[in-house]
């Protein structure tokens, strides 16, 4: 949530200048991706702890601890992919800003 507030304030500040609008959009997208990644990591950790402690509904052969742990691991893999995408969005935004600065577009 803290990241969202920071990103929103940066976006608002950059949105007032026409040249910085595209940069603000990029940073907003990066912040959104990062929030989604954090949410997925939290969900995966919750599923993993539930599987380890046998919390929740268990149906024999369908949702036994082994199957639930596999599901949690899949969620964690997807969360890691989201984190990588968030990082790439941030890097892309920084590279775009540096490219504009080098070209003297600002």
PDB file of C-alpha atoms in Angstrom:
ATOM      1  CA  UNK A   1       0.000   0.000   0.000  1.00  0.00           C
ATOM      2  CA  UNK A   2       2.888   2.306   0.808  1.00  0.00           C
ATOM      3  CA  UNK A   3       4.310   1.720  -2.669  1.00  0.00           C
ATOM      4  CA  UNK A   4       0.955   2.598  -4.199  1.00  0.00           C
ATOM      5  CA  UNK A   5       0.859   5.933  -2.390  1.00  0.00           C
ATOM      6  CA  UNK A   6       4.392   6.751  -3.423  1.00  0.00           C
ATOM      7  CA  UNK A   7       3.683   5.746  -7.012  1.00  0.00           C
ATOM      8  CA  UNK A   8       0.454   7.748  -7.060  1.00  0.00           C
ATOM      9  CA  UNK A   9       2.206  10.873  -5.798  1.00  0.00           C
ATOM     10  CA  UNK A  10       4.973  10.462  -8.363  1.00  0.00           C
ATOM     11  CA  UNK A  11       2.405   9.945 -11.099  1.00  0.00           C
ATOM     12  CA  UNK A  12       0.476  13.008 -10.009  1.00  0.00           C
ATOM     13  CA  UNK A  13       3.607  15.140  -9.929  1.00  0.00           C
ATOM     14  CA  UNK A  14       4.727  13.986 -13.346  1.00  0.00           C
ATOM     15  CA  UNK A  15       1.260  14.183 -14.869  1.00  0.00           C
ATOM     16  CA  UNK A  16       1.236  17.962 -14.527  1.00  0.00           C
ATOM     17  CA  UNK A  17       4.069  18.259 -16.978  1.00  0.00           C
ATOM     18  CA  UNK A  18       3.178  17.140 -20.468  1.00  0.00           C
ATOM     19  CA  UNK A  19       6.638  15.752 -21.178  1.00  0.00           C
ATOM     20  CA  UNK A  20       6.584  13.620 -18.062  1.00  0.00           C
ATOM     21  CA  UNK A  21       3.190  12.077 -18.680  1.00  0.00           C
ATOM     22  CA  UNK A  22       4.506   8.961 -20.443  1.00  0.00           C
ATOM     23  CA  UNK A  23       7.069   8.509 -17.684  1.00  0.00           C
ATOM     24  CA  UNK A  24       4.324   8.769 -15.053  1.00  0.00           C
ATOM     25  CA  UNK A  25       2.310   6.122 -16.852  1.00  0.00           C
ATOM     26  CA  UNK A  26       5.329   3.788 -16.935  1.00  0.00           C
ATOM     27  CA  UNK A  27       5.984   4.271 -13.228  1.00  0.00           C
ATOM     28  CA  UNK A  28       2.321   3.721 -12.445  1.00  0.00           C
ATOM     29  CA  UNK A  29       2.349   0.443 -14.361  1.00  0.00           C
ATOM     30  CA  UNK A  30       5.513  -0.646 -12.547  1.00  0.00           C
ATOM     31  CA  UNK A  31       3.956   0.117  -9.163  1.00  0.00           C
ATOM     32  CA  UNK A  32       0.787  -1.770 -10.084  1.00  0.00           C
ATOM     33  CA  UNK A  33       2.768  -4.829 -11.179  1.00  0.00           C
ATOM     34  CA  UNK A  34       4.764  -4.719  -7.957  1.00  0.00           C
ATOM     35  CA  UNK A  35       1.595  -4.606  -5.847  1.00  0.00           C
ATOM     36  CA  UNK A  36       0.156  -7.580  -7.730  1.00  0.00           C
ATOM     37  CA  UNK A  37       3.386  -9.507  -7.177  1.00  0.00           C
ATOM     38  CA  UNK A  38       3.324  -8.775  -3.442  1.00  0.00           C
ATOM     39  CA  UNK A  39      -0.295  -9.906  -3.257  1.00  0.00           C
ATOM     40  CA  UNK A  40       0.492 -13.178  -5.043  1.00  0.00           C
ATOM     41  CA  UNK A  41       3.467 -13.866  -2.765  1.00  0.00           C
ATOM     42  CA  UNK A  42       1.289 -13.327   0.301  1.00  0.00           C
ATOM     43  CA  UNK A  43      -1.379 -15.684  -1.041  1.00  0.00           C
ATOM     44  CA  UNK A  44       1.221 -18.352  -1.864  1.00  0.00           C
ATOM     45  CA  UNK A  45       2.702 -18.128   1.639  1.00  0.00           C
ATOM     46  CA  UNK A  46      -0.782 -18.442   3.129  1.00  0.00           C
ATOM     47  CA  UNK A  47      -1.548 -21.534   1.043  1.00  0.00           C
ATOM     48  CA  UNK A  48       1.784 -23.079   1.992  1.00  0.00           C
ATOM     49  CA  UNK A  49       1.221 -22.521   5.710  1.00  0.00           C
ATOM     50  CA  UNK A  50      -2.339 -23.863   5.451  1.00  0.00           C
ATOM     51  CA  UNK A  51      -1.068 -27.011   3.755  1.00  0.00           C
ATOM     52  CA  UNK A  52       1.646 -27.468   6.372  1.00  0.00           C
ATOM     53  CA  UNK A  53      -0.693 -26.974   9.338  1.00  0.00           C
ATOM     54  CA  UNK A  54      -3.642 -28.853   7.780  1.00  0.00           C
ATOM     55  CA  UNK A  55      -5.937 -25.844   7.996  1.00  0.00           C
ATOM     56  CA  UNK A  56      -8.984 -25.630   5.794  1.00  0.00           C
ATOM     57  CA  UNK A  57     -10.984 -28.304   4.042  1.00  0.00           C
ATOM     58  CA  UNK A  58      -9.173 -31.462   3.001  1.00  0.00           C
ATOM     59  CA  UNK A  59     -10.721 -34.015   0.663  1.00  0.00           C
ATOM     60  CA  UNK A  60      -8.833 -37.297   0.478  1.00  0.00           C
ATOM     61  CA  UNK A  61      -7.122 -37.736  -2.878  1.00  0.00           C
ATOM     62  CA  UNK A  62      -8.092 -34.274  -4.041  1.00  0.00           C
ATOM     63  CA  UNK A  63      -6.724 -31.856  -1.502  1.00  0.00           C
ATOM     64  CA  UNK A  64      -4.354 -33.867   0.639  1.00  0.00           C
ATOM     65  CA  UNK A  65      -1.328 -31.987   2.058  1.00  0.00           C
ATOM     66  CA  UNK A  66       0.933 -33.057  -0.809  1.00  0.00           C
ATOM     67  CA  UNK A  67      -1.487 -31.731  -3.433  1.00  0.00           C
ATOM     68  CA  UNK A  68      -2.067 -28.533  -1.478  1.00  0.00           C
ATOM     69  CA  UNK A  69       1.687 -27.980  -1.151  1.00  0.00           C
ATOM     70  CA  UNK A  70       2.068 -28.450  -4.911  1.00  0.00           C
ATOM     71  CA  UNK A  71      -0.624 -25.831  -5.472  1.00  0.00           C
ATOM     72  CA  UNK A  72       1.168 -23.448  -3.104  1.00  0.00           C
ATOM     73  CA  UNK A  73       4.443 -23.980  -4.959  1.00  0.00           C
ATOM     74  CA  UNK A  74       2.751 -23.236  -8.307  1.00  0.00           C
ATOM     75  CA  UNK A  75       1.350 -20.025  -6.818  1.00  0.00           C
ATOM     76  CA  UNK A  76       4.821 -19.070  -5.599  1.00  0.00           C
ATOM     77  CA  UNK A  77       6.293 -19.668  -9.058  1.00  0.00           C
ATOM     78  CA  UNK A  78       3.660 -17.403 -10.600  1.00  0.00           C
ATOM     79  CA  UNK A  79       4.306 -14.790  -7.914  1.00  0.00           C
ATOM     80  CA  UNK A  80       8.023 -14.848  -8.693  1.00  0.00           C
ATOM     81  CA  UNK A  81       7.230 -14.321 -12.374  1.00  0.00           C
ATOM     82  CA  UNK A  82       5.072 -11.322 -11.425  1.00  0.00           C
ATOM     83  CA  UNK A  83       7.964  -9.895  -9.401  1.00  0.00           C
ATOM     84  CA  UNK A  84      10.274 -10.254 -12.383  1.00  0.00           C
ATOM     85  CA  UNK A  85       7.737  -8.483 -14.605  1.00  0.00           C
ATOM     86  CA  UNK A  86       7.417  -5.676 -12.055  1.00  0.00           C
ATOM     87  CA  UNK A  87      11.187  -5.250 -11.958  1.00  0.00           C
ATOM     88  CA  UNK A  88      11.357  -5.196 -15.750  1.00  0.00           C
ATOM     89  CA  UNK A  89       8.687  -2.481 -15.885  1.00  0.00           C
ATOM     90  CA  UNK A  90      10.712  -0.360 -13.457  1.00  0.00           C
ATOM     91  CA  UNK A  91      13.892  -0.885 -15.453  1.00  0.00           C
ATOM     92  CA  UNK A  92      12.050  -0.022 -18.660  1.00  0.00           C
ATOM     93  CA  UNK A  93      10.762   3.226 -17.132  1.00  0.00           C
ATOM     94  CA  UNK A  94      14.240   4.201 -15.944  1.00  0.00           C
ATOM     95  CA  UNK A  95      15.792   3.358 -19.317  1.00  0.00           C
ATOM     96  CA  UNK A  96      13.150   5.394 -21.109  1.00  0.00           C
ATOM     97  CA  UNK A  97      13.847   8.401 -18.892  1.00  0.00           C
ATOM     98  CA  UNK A  98      17.596   8.137 -19.434  1.00  0.00           C
ATOM     99  CA  UNK A  99      17.100   7.792 -23.185  1.00  0.00           C
ATOM    100  CA  UNK A 100      14.987  10.956 -23.263  1.00  0.00           C
ATOM    101  CA  UNK A 101      17.514  12.815 -21.135  1.00  0.00           C
ATOM    102  CA  UNK A 102      20.348  11.763 -23.437  1.00  0.00           C
ATOM    103  CA  UNK A 103      18.409  12.863 -26.497  1.00  0.00           C
ATOM    104  CA  UNK A 104      17.578  16.188 -24.873  1.00  0.00           C
ATOM    105  CA  UNK A 105      13.834  15.698 -25.232  1.00  0.00           C
ATOM    106  CA  UNK A 106      13.021  16.868 -21.693  1.00  0.00           C
TER     107      UNK A 106
END
